[in-house]
Short mmCIF file of N, CA and C in Angstrom, two decimals:
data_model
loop_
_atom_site.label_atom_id
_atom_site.label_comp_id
_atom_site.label_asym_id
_atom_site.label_seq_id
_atom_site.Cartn_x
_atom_site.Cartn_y
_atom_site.Cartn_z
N UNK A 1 -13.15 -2.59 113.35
CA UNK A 1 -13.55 -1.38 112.66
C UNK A 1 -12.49 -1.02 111.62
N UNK A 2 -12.87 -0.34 110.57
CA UNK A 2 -11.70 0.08 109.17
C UNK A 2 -11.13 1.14 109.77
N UNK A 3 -10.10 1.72 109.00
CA UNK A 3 -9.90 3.08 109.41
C UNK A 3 -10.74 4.12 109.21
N UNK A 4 -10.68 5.05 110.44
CA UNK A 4 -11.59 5.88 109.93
C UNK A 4 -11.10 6.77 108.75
N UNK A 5 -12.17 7.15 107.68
CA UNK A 5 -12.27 7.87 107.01
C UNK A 5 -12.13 9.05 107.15
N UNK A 6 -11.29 10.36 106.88
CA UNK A 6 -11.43 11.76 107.32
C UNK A 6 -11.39 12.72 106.06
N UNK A 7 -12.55 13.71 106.09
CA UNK A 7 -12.82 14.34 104.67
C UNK A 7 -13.08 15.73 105.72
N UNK A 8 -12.77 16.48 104.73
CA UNK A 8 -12.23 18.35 104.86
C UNK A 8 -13.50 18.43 104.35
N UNK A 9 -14.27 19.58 105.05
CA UNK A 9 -15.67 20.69 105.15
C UNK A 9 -15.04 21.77 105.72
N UNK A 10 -14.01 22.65 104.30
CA UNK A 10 -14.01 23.87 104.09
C UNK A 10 -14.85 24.74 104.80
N UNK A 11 -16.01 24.90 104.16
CA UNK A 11 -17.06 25.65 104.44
C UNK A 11 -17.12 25.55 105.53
N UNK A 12 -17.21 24.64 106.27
CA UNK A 12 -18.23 24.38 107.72
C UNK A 12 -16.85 24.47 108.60
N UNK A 13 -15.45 24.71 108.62
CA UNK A 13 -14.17 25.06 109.06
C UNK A 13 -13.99 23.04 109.49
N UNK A 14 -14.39 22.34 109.32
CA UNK A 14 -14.04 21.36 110.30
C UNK A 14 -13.56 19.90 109.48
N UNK A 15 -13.09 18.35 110.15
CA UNK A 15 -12.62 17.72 109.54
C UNK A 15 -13.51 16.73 110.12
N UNK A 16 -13.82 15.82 109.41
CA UNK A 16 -14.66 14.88 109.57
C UNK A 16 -14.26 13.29 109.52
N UNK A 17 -14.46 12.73 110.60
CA UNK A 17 -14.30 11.14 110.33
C UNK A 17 -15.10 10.09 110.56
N UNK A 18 -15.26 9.05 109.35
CA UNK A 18 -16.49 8.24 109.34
C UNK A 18 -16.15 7.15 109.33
N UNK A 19 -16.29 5.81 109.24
CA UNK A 19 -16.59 4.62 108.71
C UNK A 19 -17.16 4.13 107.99
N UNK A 20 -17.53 3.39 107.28
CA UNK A 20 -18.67 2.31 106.70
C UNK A 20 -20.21 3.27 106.62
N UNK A 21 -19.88 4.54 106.41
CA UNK A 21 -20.96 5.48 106.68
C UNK A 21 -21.24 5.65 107.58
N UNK A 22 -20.57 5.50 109.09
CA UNK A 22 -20.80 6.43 110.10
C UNK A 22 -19.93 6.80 110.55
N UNK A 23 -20.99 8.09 111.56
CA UNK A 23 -20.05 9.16 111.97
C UNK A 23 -19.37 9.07 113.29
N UNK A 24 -17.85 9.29 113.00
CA UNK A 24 -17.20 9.07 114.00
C UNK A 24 -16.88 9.95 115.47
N UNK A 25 -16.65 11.17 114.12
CA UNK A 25 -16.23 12.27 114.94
C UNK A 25 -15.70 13.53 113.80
N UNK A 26 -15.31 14.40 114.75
CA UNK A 26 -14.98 15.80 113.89
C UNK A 26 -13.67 16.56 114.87
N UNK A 27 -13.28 17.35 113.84
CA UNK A 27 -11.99 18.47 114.43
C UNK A 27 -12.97 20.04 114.22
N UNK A 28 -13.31 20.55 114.74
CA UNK A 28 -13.51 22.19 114.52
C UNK A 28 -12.53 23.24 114.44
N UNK A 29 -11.92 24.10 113.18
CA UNK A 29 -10.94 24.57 112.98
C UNK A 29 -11.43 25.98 113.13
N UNK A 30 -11.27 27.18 112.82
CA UNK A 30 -11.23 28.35 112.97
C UNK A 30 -9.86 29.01 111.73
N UNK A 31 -10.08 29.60 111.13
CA UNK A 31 -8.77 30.06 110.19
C UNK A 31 -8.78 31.60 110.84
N UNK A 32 -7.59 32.03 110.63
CA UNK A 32 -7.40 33.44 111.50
C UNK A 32 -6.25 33.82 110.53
N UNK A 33 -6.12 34.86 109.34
CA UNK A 33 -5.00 35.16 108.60
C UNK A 33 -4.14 33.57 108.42
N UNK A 34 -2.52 33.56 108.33
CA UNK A 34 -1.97 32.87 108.29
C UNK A 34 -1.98 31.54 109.40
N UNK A 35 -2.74 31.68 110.49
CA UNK A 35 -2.93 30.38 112.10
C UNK A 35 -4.13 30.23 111.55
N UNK A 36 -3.74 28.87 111.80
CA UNK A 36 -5.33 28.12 111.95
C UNK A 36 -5.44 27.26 113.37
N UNK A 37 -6.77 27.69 114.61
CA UNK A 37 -7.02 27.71 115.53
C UNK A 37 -7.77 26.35 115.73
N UNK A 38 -7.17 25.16 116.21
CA UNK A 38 -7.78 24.22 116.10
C UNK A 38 -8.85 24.45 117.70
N UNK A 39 -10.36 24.44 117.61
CA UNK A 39 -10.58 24.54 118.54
C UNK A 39 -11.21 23.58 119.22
N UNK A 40 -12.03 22.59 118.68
CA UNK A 40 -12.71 21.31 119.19
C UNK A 40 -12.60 19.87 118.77
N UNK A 41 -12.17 19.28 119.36
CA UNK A 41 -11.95 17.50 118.43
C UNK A 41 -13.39 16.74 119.33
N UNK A 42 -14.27 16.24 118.63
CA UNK A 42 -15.38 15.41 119.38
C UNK A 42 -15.51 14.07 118.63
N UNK A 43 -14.94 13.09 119.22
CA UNK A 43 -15.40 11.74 119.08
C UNK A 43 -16.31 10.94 119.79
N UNK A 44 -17.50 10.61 118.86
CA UNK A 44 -18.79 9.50 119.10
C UNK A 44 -18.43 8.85 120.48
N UNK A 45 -18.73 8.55 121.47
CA UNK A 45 -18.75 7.46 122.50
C UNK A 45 -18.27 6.18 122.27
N UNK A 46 -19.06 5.40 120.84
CA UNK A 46 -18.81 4.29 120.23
C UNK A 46 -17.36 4.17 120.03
N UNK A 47 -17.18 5.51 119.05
CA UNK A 47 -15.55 5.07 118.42
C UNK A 47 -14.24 5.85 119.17
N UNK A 48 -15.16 5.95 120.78
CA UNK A 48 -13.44 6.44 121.87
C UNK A 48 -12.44 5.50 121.89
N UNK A 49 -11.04 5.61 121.58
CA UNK A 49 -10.52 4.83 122.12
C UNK A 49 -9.71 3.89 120.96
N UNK A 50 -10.34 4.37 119.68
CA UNK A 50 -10.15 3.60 118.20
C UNK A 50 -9.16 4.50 117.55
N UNK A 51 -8.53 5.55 117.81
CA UNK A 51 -7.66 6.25 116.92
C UNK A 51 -8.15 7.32 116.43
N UNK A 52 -9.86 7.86 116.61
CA UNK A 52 -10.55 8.23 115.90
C UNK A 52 -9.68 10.28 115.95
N UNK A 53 -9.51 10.25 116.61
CA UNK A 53 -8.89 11.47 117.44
C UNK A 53 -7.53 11.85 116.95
N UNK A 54 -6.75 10.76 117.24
CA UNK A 54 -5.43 10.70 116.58
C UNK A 54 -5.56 11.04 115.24
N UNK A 55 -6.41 10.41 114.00
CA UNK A 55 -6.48 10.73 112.88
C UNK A 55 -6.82 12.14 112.88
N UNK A 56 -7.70 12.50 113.42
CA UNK A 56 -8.94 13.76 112.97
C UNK A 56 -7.03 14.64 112.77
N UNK A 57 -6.61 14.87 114.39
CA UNK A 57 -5.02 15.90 114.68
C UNK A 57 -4.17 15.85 113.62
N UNK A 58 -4.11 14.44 113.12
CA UNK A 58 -2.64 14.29 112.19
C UNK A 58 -3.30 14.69 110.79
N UNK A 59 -4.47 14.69 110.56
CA UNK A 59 -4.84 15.49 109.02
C UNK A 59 -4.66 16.60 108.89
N UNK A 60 -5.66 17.14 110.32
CA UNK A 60 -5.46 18.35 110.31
C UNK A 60 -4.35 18.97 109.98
N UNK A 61 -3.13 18.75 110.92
CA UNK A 61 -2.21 19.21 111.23
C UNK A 61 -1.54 19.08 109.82
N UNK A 62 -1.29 18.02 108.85
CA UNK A 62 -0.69 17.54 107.79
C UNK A 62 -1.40 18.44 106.92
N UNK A 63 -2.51 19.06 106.67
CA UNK A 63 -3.37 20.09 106.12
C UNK A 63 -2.76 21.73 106.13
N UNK A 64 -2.55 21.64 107.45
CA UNK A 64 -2.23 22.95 107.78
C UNK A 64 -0.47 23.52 107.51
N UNK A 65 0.27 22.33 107.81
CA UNK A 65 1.74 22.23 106.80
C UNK A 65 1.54 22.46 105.64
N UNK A 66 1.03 21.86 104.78
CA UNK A 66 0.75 21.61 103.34
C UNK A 66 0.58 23.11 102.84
N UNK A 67 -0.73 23.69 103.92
CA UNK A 67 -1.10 25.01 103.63
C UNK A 67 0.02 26.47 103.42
N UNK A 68 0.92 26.17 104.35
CA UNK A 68 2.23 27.13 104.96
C UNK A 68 2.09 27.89 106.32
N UNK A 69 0.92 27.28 106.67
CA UNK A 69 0.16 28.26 107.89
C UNK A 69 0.54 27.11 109.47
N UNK A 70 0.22 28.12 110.36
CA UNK A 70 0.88 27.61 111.46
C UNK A 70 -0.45 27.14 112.50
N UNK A 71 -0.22 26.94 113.55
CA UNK A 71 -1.40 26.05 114.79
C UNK A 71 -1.67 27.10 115.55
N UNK A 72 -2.64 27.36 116.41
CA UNK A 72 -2.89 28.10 117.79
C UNK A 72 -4.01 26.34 118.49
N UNK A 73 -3.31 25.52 118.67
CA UNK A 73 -3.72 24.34 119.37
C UNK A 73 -5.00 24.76 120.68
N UNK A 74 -5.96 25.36 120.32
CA UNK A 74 -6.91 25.48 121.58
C UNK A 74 -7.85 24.46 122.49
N UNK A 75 -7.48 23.27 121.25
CA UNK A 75 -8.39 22.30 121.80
C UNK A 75 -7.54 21.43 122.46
N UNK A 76 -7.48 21.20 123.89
CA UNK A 76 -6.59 19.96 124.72
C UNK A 76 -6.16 19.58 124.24
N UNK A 77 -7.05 18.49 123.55
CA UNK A 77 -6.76 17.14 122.97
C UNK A 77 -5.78 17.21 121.83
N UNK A 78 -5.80 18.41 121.11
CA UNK A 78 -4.63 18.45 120.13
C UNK A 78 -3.46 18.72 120.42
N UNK A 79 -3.13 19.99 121.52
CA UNK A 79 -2.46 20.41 122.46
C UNK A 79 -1.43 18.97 122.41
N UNK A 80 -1.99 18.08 123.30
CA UNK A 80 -1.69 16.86 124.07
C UNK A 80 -0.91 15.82 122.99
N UNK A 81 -2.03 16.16 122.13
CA UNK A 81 -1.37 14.98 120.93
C UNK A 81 -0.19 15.71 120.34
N UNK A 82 -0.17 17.24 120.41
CA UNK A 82 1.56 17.77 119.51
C UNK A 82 2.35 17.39 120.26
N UNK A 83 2.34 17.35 121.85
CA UNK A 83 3.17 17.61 122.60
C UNK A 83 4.02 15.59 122.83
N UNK A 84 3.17 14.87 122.07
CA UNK A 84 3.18 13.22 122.20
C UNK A 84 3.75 13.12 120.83
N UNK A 85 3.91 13.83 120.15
CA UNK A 85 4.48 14.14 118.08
C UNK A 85 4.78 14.75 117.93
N UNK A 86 6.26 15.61 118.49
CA UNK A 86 6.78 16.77 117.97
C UNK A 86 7.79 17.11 117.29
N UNK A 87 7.30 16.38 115.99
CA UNK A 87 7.51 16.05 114.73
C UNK A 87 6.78 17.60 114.01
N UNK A 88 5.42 17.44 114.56
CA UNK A 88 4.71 18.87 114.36
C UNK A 88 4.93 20.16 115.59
N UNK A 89 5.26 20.06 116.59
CA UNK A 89 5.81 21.33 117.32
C UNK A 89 6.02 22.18 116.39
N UNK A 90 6.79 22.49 115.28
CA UNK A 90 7.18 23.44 114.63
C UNK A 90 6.33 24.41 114.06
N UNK A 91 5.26 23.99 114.22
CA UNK A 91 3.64 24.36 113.58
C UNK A 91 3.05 25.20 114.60
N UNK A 92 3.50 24.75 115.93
CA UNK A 92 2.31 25.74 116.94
C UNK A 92 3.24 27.26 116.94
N UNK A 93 2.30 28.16 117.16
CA UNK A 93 2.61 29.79 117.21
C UNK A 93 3.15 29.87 118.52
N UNK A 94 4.27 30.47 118.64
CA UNK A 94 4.64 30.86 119.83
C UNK A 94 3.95 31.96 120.75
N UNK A 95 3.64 32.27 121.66
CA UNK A 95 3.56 33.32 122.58
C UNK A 95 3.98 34.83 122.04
N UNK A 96 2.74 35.53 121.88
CA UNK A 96 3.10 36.48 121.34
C UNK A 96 3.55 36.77 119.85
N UNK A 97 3.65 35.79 118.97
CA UNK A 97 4.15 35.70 117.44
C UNK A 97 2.74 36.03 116.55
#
């Protein structure tokens, strides 16, 4: 399989990743003032297990730096992946902040 492809839907809050024209999977974001609330990562059955997940987190996350804005990590799976790259730690909101 190529890498997956991952393209930003503003509108629709979420991040998208495809292949060869299909769909892989998605990140569901939430924006809240300055945090952006990552709340759902769903990858296809087909492409578990391919990175598809890993990409969707590290755009996001590389998105949300870029932006100046910080994480509220709600979805596990991203949770899991900062805590495996905390390279980005610096990004999640602390308790109470």
């Amino acid at each position: 399989m190529a890498d997956p492809q991952i393209s930003h839907s503003s509108d629709q809050q979420q991040f998208v990743a495809t292949a060869g024209g299909e769909h892989l999977g998605r990140l569901e974001y939430e924006r809240r003032a300055d945090v952006v609330a990552l709340r759902h990562t769903l990858v296809e059955p087909a492409a578990e297990g391919r990175g598809v997940g890993s990409a969707l987190a590290r755009t996001a996350l590389d998105w949300i730096r870029a932006e100046g804005r910080r994480v509220d990590p709600v979805c596990p799976f991203v949770a899991a992946w900062i805590e495996r790259h905390p390279d980005y730690a610096d990004l999640v909101v602390s308790e109470g902040s």
